[in-house]
Short mmCIF file of C-alpha atoms and ligand atoms in Angstrom, two decimals:
data_model
loop_
_atom_site.label_atom_id
_atom_site.label_comp_id
_atom_site.label_asym_id
_atom_site.label_seq_id
_atom_site.Cartn_x
_atom_site.Cartn_y
_atom_site.Cartn_z
CA MET A 1 75.86 26.03 -48.54
CA SER A 2 78.76 23.77 -49.87
CA VAL A 3 78.04 20.19 -50.96
CA SER A 4 80.25 18.95 -48.14
CA GLU A 5 78.19 20.63 -45.37
CA PRO A 6 75.55 18.62 -43.64
CA GLU A 7 71.99 19.23 -44.98
CA PRO A 8 69.97 21.08 -42.45
CA ILE A 9 66.60 19.39 -41.99
CA VAL A 10 63.44 19.46 -40.00
CA TYR A 11 62.14 16.00 -39.24
CA ASP A 12 58.30 16.17 -39.41
CA THR A 13 57.10 12.87 -37.97
CA ASP A 14 54.04 11.00 -36.88
CA SER A 15 56.38 8.95 -34.47
CA ALA A 16 56.74 5.44 -33.57
CA ILE A 17 57.93 3.41 -30.66
CA PHE A 18 60.67 2.29 -32.79
CA ASN A 19 59.83 1.22 -36.27
CA ASP A 20 59.94 3.19 -38.40
CA ASP A 21 59.89 6.99 -37.51
CA ALA A 22 62.02 6.52 -34.47
CA ALA A 23 64.58 4.28 -36.07
CA ALA A 24 64.77 6.67 -39.08
CA LEU A 25 65.57 9.56 -36.67
CA ALA A 26 68.21 7.44 -34.96
CA MET A 27 69.74 6.76 -38.26
CA LEU A 28 69.86 10.44 -39.17
CA LEU A 29 71.20 11.53 -35.85
CA ARG A 30 73.97 9.05 -36.21
CA ARG A 31 75.31 10.80 -39.38
CA PRO A 32 75.88 14.53 -38.42
CA ASP A 33 78.31 14.61 -41.23
CA ARG A 34 75.38 14.21 -43.63
CA VAL A 35 72.40 15.84 -41.89
CA ASP A 36 71.88 18.46 -39.35
CA VAL A 37 68.62 17.72 -37.54
CA LEU A 38 67.49 21.22 -36.68
CA GLY A 39 64.48 19.92 -34.84
CA VAL A 40 61.74 17.38 -34.66
CA THR A 41 58.03 18.30 -35.27
CA VAL A 42 55.33 15.89 -34.28
CA VAL A 43 52.03 15.42 -36.28
CA ALA A 44 49.05 13.13 -35.59
CA GLY A 45 49.26 10.05 -37.79
CA ASN A 46 50.56 6.70 -36.37
CA HIS A 47 49.96 8.10 -32.80
CA THR A 48 48.18 11.05 -31.29
CA VAL A 49 50.58 14.08 -30.79
CA PRO A 50 50.94 13.66 -27.10
CA GLN A 51 51.63 9.87 -27.29
CA GLY A 52 53.89 10.29 -30.37
CA ALA A 53 55.87 13.05 -28.73
CA GLU A 54 56.72 10.82 -25.84
CA HIS A 55 58.00 8.15 -28.03
CA MET A 56 60.27 10.60 -29.94
CA LEU A 57 61.54 12.22 -26.71
CA HIS A 58 62.44 8.95 -25.42
CA LEU A 59 64.31 8.16 -28.66
CA LEU A 60 66.18 11.57 -28.42
CA GLU A 61 67.09 10.69 -24.75
CA LEU A 62 68.29 7.13 -25.87
CA VAL A 63 70.73 8.34 -28.41
CA GLY A 64 71.87 11.36 -26.41
CA ALA A 65 70.30 13.96 -28.56
CA GLU A 66 68.38 15.81 -25.98
CA ASP A 67 69.56 19.10 -27.41
CA VAL A 68 67.46 18.49 -30.63
CA PRO A 69 64.28 20.56 -29.91
CA LEU A 70 60.98 18.78 -30.31
CA HIS A 71 57.84 20.70 -31.05
CA LEU A 72 54.19 19.52 -30.90
CA GLY A 73 52.09 19.98 -33.95
CA ALA A 74 48.65 19.50 -35.63
CA HIS A 75 46.41 17.22 -33.45
CA ALA A 76 44.09 16.34 -36.35
CA PRO A 77 44.17 16.36 -40.14
CA LEU A 78 42.71 19.35 -42.04
CA VAL A 79 39.49 17.73 -43.08
CA ASN A 80 39.57 13.89 -42.24
CA THR A 81 38.05 12.69 -39.03
CA PRO A 82 37.48 9.33 -37.36
CA GLU A 83 33.72 9.71 -38.35
CA ARG A 84 34.55 10.19 -41.98
CA ALA A 85 36.98 7.32 -41.91
CA ALA A 86 34.11 5.15 -40.54
CA ARG A 87 31.81 6.32 -43.33
CA GLN A 88 34.53 5.55 -45.89
CA GLU A 89 34.91 2.03 -44.46
CA ALA A 90 31.10 1.49 -44.37
CA ARG A 91 30.83 2.42 -48.07
CA TRP A 92 33.93 1.21 -49.64
CA GLY A 93 35.53 -1.38 -47.42
CA PRO A 94 38.08 -1.77 -44.77
CA ILE A 95 40.80 0.74 -43.90
CA SER A 96 43.61 -1.39 -42.53
CA PHE A 97 45.18 1.02 -40.22
CA LYS A 98 43.78 4.19 -38.78
CA GLY A 99 46.54 5.22 -36.38
CA ALA A 100 45.59 8.08 -34.04
CA PHE A 101 41.92 7.76 -35.05
CA ASP A 102 41.90 4.54 -33.03
CA GLU A 103 43.88 5.73 -30.00
CA GLY A 104 42.30 7.25 -26.83
CA PRO A 105 43.44 10.26 -25.02
CA ASP A 106 45.60 8.56 -22.41
CA VAL A 107 49.45 8.78 -22.84
CA ARG A 108 51.39 5.65 -21.84
CA PRO A 109 55.00 6.08 -20.70
CA PRO A 110 57.57 4.88 -23.27
CA HIS A 111 59.63 1.64 -23.05
CA GLY A 112 61.13 1.55 -19.59
CA GLY A 113 58.10 2.82 -17.81
CA ARG A 114 59.49 6.40 -17.36
CA PHE A 115 58.71 9.68 -19.24
CA ALA A 116 61.86 11.30 -20.78
CA ALA A 117 63.21 14.24 -18.77
CA VAL A 118 63.55 16.24 -21.86
CA ARG A 119 60.22 18.10 -22.77
CA PRO A 120 58.73 19.60 -25.86
CA ARG A 121 59.55 23.19 -26.51
CA PRO A 122 56.84 25.82 -26.12
CA ALA A 123 56.60 26.82 -29.80
CA ASP A 124 54.21 24.84 -31.90
CA ALA A 125 55.57 22.91 -34.89
CA ALA A 126 54.45 25.36 -37.60
CA SER A 127 56.01 28.23 -35.83
CA PHE A 128 59.13 26.41 -35.41
CA ILE A 129 59.34 25.24 -38.98
CA ILE A 130 58.66 28.93 -40.08
CA ASP A 131 61.37 30.27 -37.90
CA ALA A 132 63.71 27.58 -39.34
CA ILE A 133 63.04 28.54 -43.08
CA GLU A 134 63.19 32.18 -42.36
CA SER A 135 66.60 32.08 -40.44
CA ARG A 136 68.15 29.89 -43.34
CA PRO A 137 66.34 30.69 -46.53
CA ASP A 138 66.87 28.34 -49.34
CA GLU A 139 68.81 25.84 -47.18
CA VAL A 140 66.35 23.86 -45.11
CA THR A 141 64.96 20.53 -46.19
CA LEU A 142 61.69 19.56 -44.90
CA VAL A 143 61.65 15.64 -44.22
CA ALA A 144 58.06 14.63 -43.86
CA VAL A 145 57.61 11.21 -42.71
CA GLY A 146 53.95 11.42 -41.60
CA PRO A 147 50.80 13.22 -42.78
CA MET A 148 51.71 16.69 -43.99
CA THR A 149 49.27 18.63 -41.74
CA ASN A 150 52.04 20.69 -40.01
CA LEU A 151 53.50 21.67 -43.39
CA ALA A 152 50.12 22.60 -44.69
CA HIS A 153 49.70 24.96 -41.73
CA VAL A 154 53.13 26.52 -42.37
CA PHE A 155 52.14 27.36 -45.98
CA ARG A 156 48.64 28.44 -45.08
CA THR A 157 50.28 31.03 -42.74
CA ARG A 158 53.31 31.88 -44.86
CA PRO A 159 52.73 30.95 -48.48
CA ASP A 160 55.74 33.20 -49.30
CA LEU A 161 58.05 30.69 -47.62
CA ALA A 162 57.39 27.72 -49.95
CA PRO A 163 59.94 28.86 -52.48
CA ARG A 164 62.40 29.56 -49.84
CA VAL A 165 62.44 25.79 -48.64
CA ARG A 166 65.48 23.93 -50.33
CA ARG A 167 63.45 20.80 -50.89
CA LEU A 168 60.71 18.55 -49.63
CA VAL A 169 61.47 14.92 -49.18
CA PHE A 170 58.51 12.99 -48.07
CA MET A 171 57.53 9.41 -47.30
CA GLY A 172 54.07 8.83 -48.69
CA GLY A 173 51.82 7.90 -51.53
CA ALA A 174 52.12 5.20 -54.18
CA ALA A 175 52.49 6.08 -57.92
CA ARG A 176 52.45 2.76 -59.73
CA VAL A 177 51.63 0.22 -56.91
CA PRO A 178 48.52 -0.29 -54.71
CA GLY A 179 48.02 1.60 -51.29
CA ASN A 180 48.63 -0.01 -48.08
CA VAL A 181 45.65 1.03 -46.08
CA THR A 182 43.10 1.04 -48.78
CA PRO A 183 43.51 -0.46 -52.38
CA ALA A 184 44.19 3.16 -53.51
CA ALA A 185 45.92 4.92 -50.72
CA GLU A 186 49.17 4.92 -48.55
CA PHE A 187 48.63 5.74 -44.98
CA ASN A 188 50.28 9.18 -44.62
CA LEU A 189 48.40 10.63 -47.57
CA TRP A 190 45.17 8.88 -46.69
CA PHE A 191 45.35 10.23 -43.11
CA ASP A 192 45.45 13.90 -44.39
CA PRO A 193 45.09 14.05 -48.33
CA ASP A 194 44.07 17.69 -48.20
CA ALA A 195 47.35 18.69 -46.40
CA ALA A 196 49.35 16.70 -48.90
CA ASP A 197 47.44 18.26 -51.81
CA GLU A 198 48.13 21.74 -50.49
CA VAL A 199 51.75 21.13 -49.66
CA LEU A 200 52.55 19.64 -53.14
CA ARG A 201 50.95 22.64 -54.67
CA ALA A 202 52.54 25.14 -52.46
CA GLY A 203 55.55 25.99 -54.66
CA VAL A 204 58.44 24.13 -52.86
CA PRO A 205 61.19 24.11 -55.67
CA GLU A 206 62.09 20.51 -55.35
CA MET A 207 60.04 17.55 -54.09
CA VAL A 208 61.16 13.91 -53.64
CA MET A 209 58.76 11.06 -52.92
CA PHE A 210 59.48 8.03 -51.21
CA GLY A 211 56.16 6.19 -51.69
CA LEU A 212 55.33 2.48 -51.61
CA ASP A 213 56.89 2.07 -55.08
CA ILE A 214 60.33 1.98 -53.43
CA THR A 215 59.60 1.26 -49.80
CA ASN A 216 57.98 -2.04 -50.60
CA HIS A 217 61.34 -3.32 -51.76
CA ALA A 218 63.02 -3.79 -48.50
CA PRO A 219 61.01 -5.52 -45.74
CA VAL A 220 62.98 -6.34 -42.66
CA ARG A 221 62.98 -10.11 -41.95
CA LYS A 222 63.76 -11.85 -38.79
CA THR A 223 67.33 -12.89 -39.95
CA LEU A 224 68.40 -9.28 -40.35
CA PHE A 225 66.38 -8.33 -37.12
CA ASP A 226 68.26 -11.02 -35.12
CA ARG A 227 71.60 -9.75 -36.31
CA ILE A 228 70.76 -6.24 -35.28
CA VAL A 229 69.34 -6.98 -31.86
CA ALA A 230 72.28 -9.20 -31.04
CA ALA A 231 74.36 -5.92 -30.68
CA ASP A 232 72.37 -5.38 -27.47
CA THR A 233 72.66 -1.72 -27.08
CA PRO A 234 69.89 0.68 -25.55
CA LEU A 235 68.65 1.27 -28.97
CA THR A 236 68.42 -2.31 -30.15
CA ARG A 237 66.80 -3.21 -26.80
CA LEU A 238 64.06 -0.62 -27.79
CA MET A 239 63.86 -2.34 -31.25
CA GLN A 240 63.56 -5.79 -29.55
CA HIS A 241 60.79 -4.45 -27.42
CA HIS A 242 58.81 -3.11 -30.31
CA MET A 243 59.45 -5.56 -33.13
CA GLY A 244 60.51 -8.69 -31.35
CA PRO A 245 57.10 -10.02 -30.27
CA ARG A 246 55.92 -10.23 -33.84
CA TYR A 247 58.90 -12.23 -35.07
CA ALA A 248 58.56 -14.47 -31.95
CA ARG A 249 54.93 -15.16 -32.90
CA ASP A 250 55.81 -15.62 -36.54
CA PRO A 251 59.32 -16.10 -37.71
CA ALA A 252 58.28 -15.43 -41.32
CA ALA A 253 56.94 -11.99 -40.37
CA THR A 254 58.22 -8.75 -42.19
CA TYR A 255 58.27 -5.21 -41.10
CA TYR A 256 58.22 -2.44 -43.72
CA VAL A 257 60.62 0.42 -42.68
CA TRP A 258 59.25 3.11 -44.91
CA ASP A 259 60.77 6.13 -43.22
CA CYS A 260 64.13 4.44 -42.73
CA ILE A 261 64.52 4.17 -46.49
CA THR A 262 63.91 7.90 -46.73
CA ALA A 263 66.55 8.53 -44.00
CA ALA A 264 68.99 6.17 -45.78
CA TRP A 265 68.72 8.12 -48.97
CA LEU A 266 69.34 11.49 -47.19
CA ILE A 267 72.59 9.85 -45.78
CA ASP A 268 73.61 8.15 -49.03
CA PRO A 269 71.60 8.90 -52.07
CA SER A 270 73.16 5.98 -53.94
CA VAL A 271 70.88 3.58 -52.15
CA ALA A 272 68.05 4.75 -54.65
CA THR A 273 68.83 3.34 -58.07
CA VAL A 274 65.77 4.46 -60.19
CA SER A 275 63.61 7.55 -60.20
CA GLU A 276 61.40 9.39 -62.42
CA THR A 277 59.98 12.93 -62.32
CA LEU A 278 56.33 12.51 -62.61
CA PRO A 279 53.33 14.83 -62.47
CA ILE A 280 51.71 13.92 -59.06
CA ALA A 281 48.30 14.99 -57.74
CA VAL A 282 46.58 13.92 -54.58
CA GLU A 283 42.98 12.62 -54.67
CA THR A 284 41.09 14.59 -51.91
CA ALA A 285 37.45 13.89 -52.93
CA PHE A 286 35.61 11.71 -50.38
CA GLY A 287 35.47 8.32 -52.13
CA PRO A 288 37.23 5.05 -52.32
CA ALA A 289 40.29 6.71 -53.95
CA CYS A 290 40.66 9.35 -51.22
CA GLY A 291 44.41 9.96 -50.40
CA ALA A 292 45.82 8.29 -53.63
CA THR A 293 48.57 9.75 -55.52
CA THR A 294 47.75 10.01 -59.22
CA VAL A 295 50.23 10.39 -61.99
CA THR A 296 48.30 12.95 -64.02
CA ASP A 297 48.12 13.22 -67.82
CA PRO A 298 50.29 15.71 -69.54
CA GLY A 299 48.61 19.13 -69.41
CA ASP A 300 46.44 18.31 -66.41
CA PRO A 301 46.95 21.53 -64.13
CA ARG A 302 46.64 19.32 -60.94
CA GLY A 303 49.86 17.54 -61.57
CA ARG A 304 53.07 18.75 -59.79
CA PRO A 305 56.56 17.55 -60.80
CA VAL A 306 57.72 15.22 -58.08
CA GLU A 307 60.87 13.10 -58.20
CA VAL A 308 59.42 9.69 -57.48
CA MET A 309 61.82 7.10 -56.19
CA LEU A 310 61.14 3.68 -57.78
CA ASP A 311 63.96 1.27 -56.95
CA LEU A 312 66.54 0.59 -54.35
CA ASP A 313 69.87 -1.15 -53.83
CA VAL A 314 68.32 -3.41 -51.23
CA GLY A 315 71.68 -4.83 -50.08
CA ALA A 316 73.23 -1.31 -49.54
CA PHE A 317 70.17 -0.24 -47.64
CA TYR A 318 70.16 -3.25 -45.32
CA GLU A 319 73.89 -2.69 -44.71
CA LEU A 320 73.44 0.96 -43.82
CA TYR A 321 70.29 0.32 -41.64
CA SER A 322 72.07 -2.28 -39.81
CA GLU A 323 75.36 -0.44 -39.42
CA LEU A 324 73.45 2.77 -38.03
CA LEU A 325 71.15 0.86 -35.77
CA THR A 326 74.01 -1.28 -34.14
CA ALA A 327 76.34 1.69 -33.51
CA PRO A 328 77.41 1.82 -29.85
O1 RIB B 401 52.59 4.15 -44.98
C1 RIB B 401 53.74 4.05 -44.33
C2 RIB B 401 53.93 5.32 -43.52
O2 RIB B 401 52.72 5.54 -42.57
C3 RIB B 401 55.18 5.53 -42.67
O3 RIB B 401 55.59 6.83 -42.49
C4 RIB B 401 54.60 4.96 -41.28
O4 RIB B 401 55.41 5.35 -40.27
C5 RIB B 401 53.29 5.72 -41.14
O5 RIB B 401 53.42 6.99 -40.91
CA1 CA B 402 55.96 7.81 -40.42
#
């Protein structure tokens, strides 16, 4: 693959109405010169899989990308459960967001009140990802912006394929800053720490981490939000629907747009200004640190080399974010 060709990616997502999984996908789809979205795979995390799939199908329809296949993935983490989360809270204090663990089985229609005409494809997420890697060995980048359960199933089924992935780019973890759902853990890795642990140890040749270290740097404030929604396109109307009420209640509110920073870097790597390759391990033991990403000591066999993104050209990111989300 020459450097000028778009990077083939599988977008593995725990979905959102808009912020941030859906917004990040819209950004990627608007730069086909940089990324070729082979498919979207949905995993439980922010939402249950059936609910999350409806949000992402709606997004695909809204941006005219109905030809991008969407596949349903793992409905539950490898080990973590709502009951275990409740036990964790009872012993070690509140978990500020539990996503799909707090959602019931009902599936609500997306914004507009109508389910998208485009439906999920029959193959499950793991089978789709396996086919993608097999048909383009050494070329496919796995972009994981949710818990890594689907990817863990891929490498449990086909451990031989891990070295044939081009790279894993993931949003998750926190190397040198506190977590966002517990003092120790970031949501994606907290929801399924065992999957993240397995995937990081699977043998993918290159791994790039967009953890809270970098994603904390660029919260979206009302001024930027107002400028974007003023474009008044179908996409910005969805943004207004999802994010507007919070800004209306509290003009000082901020939204973190974690996955969008990951997407921005895939489009323009110059947005990340500082990174370090660090030995990273995931804490899987049931305890207050469950789901934490640890920078291990030299010689600790648990650590895997991960390029950890640490700082951002915030102005360049806001510009790209706003340009892509306001495009007609
Ligand atoms: O902690 C932030 C991450 O958790 C983001 O990917 C967000 O979309 C949720 O999945
Ligand atoms: Ca996400």
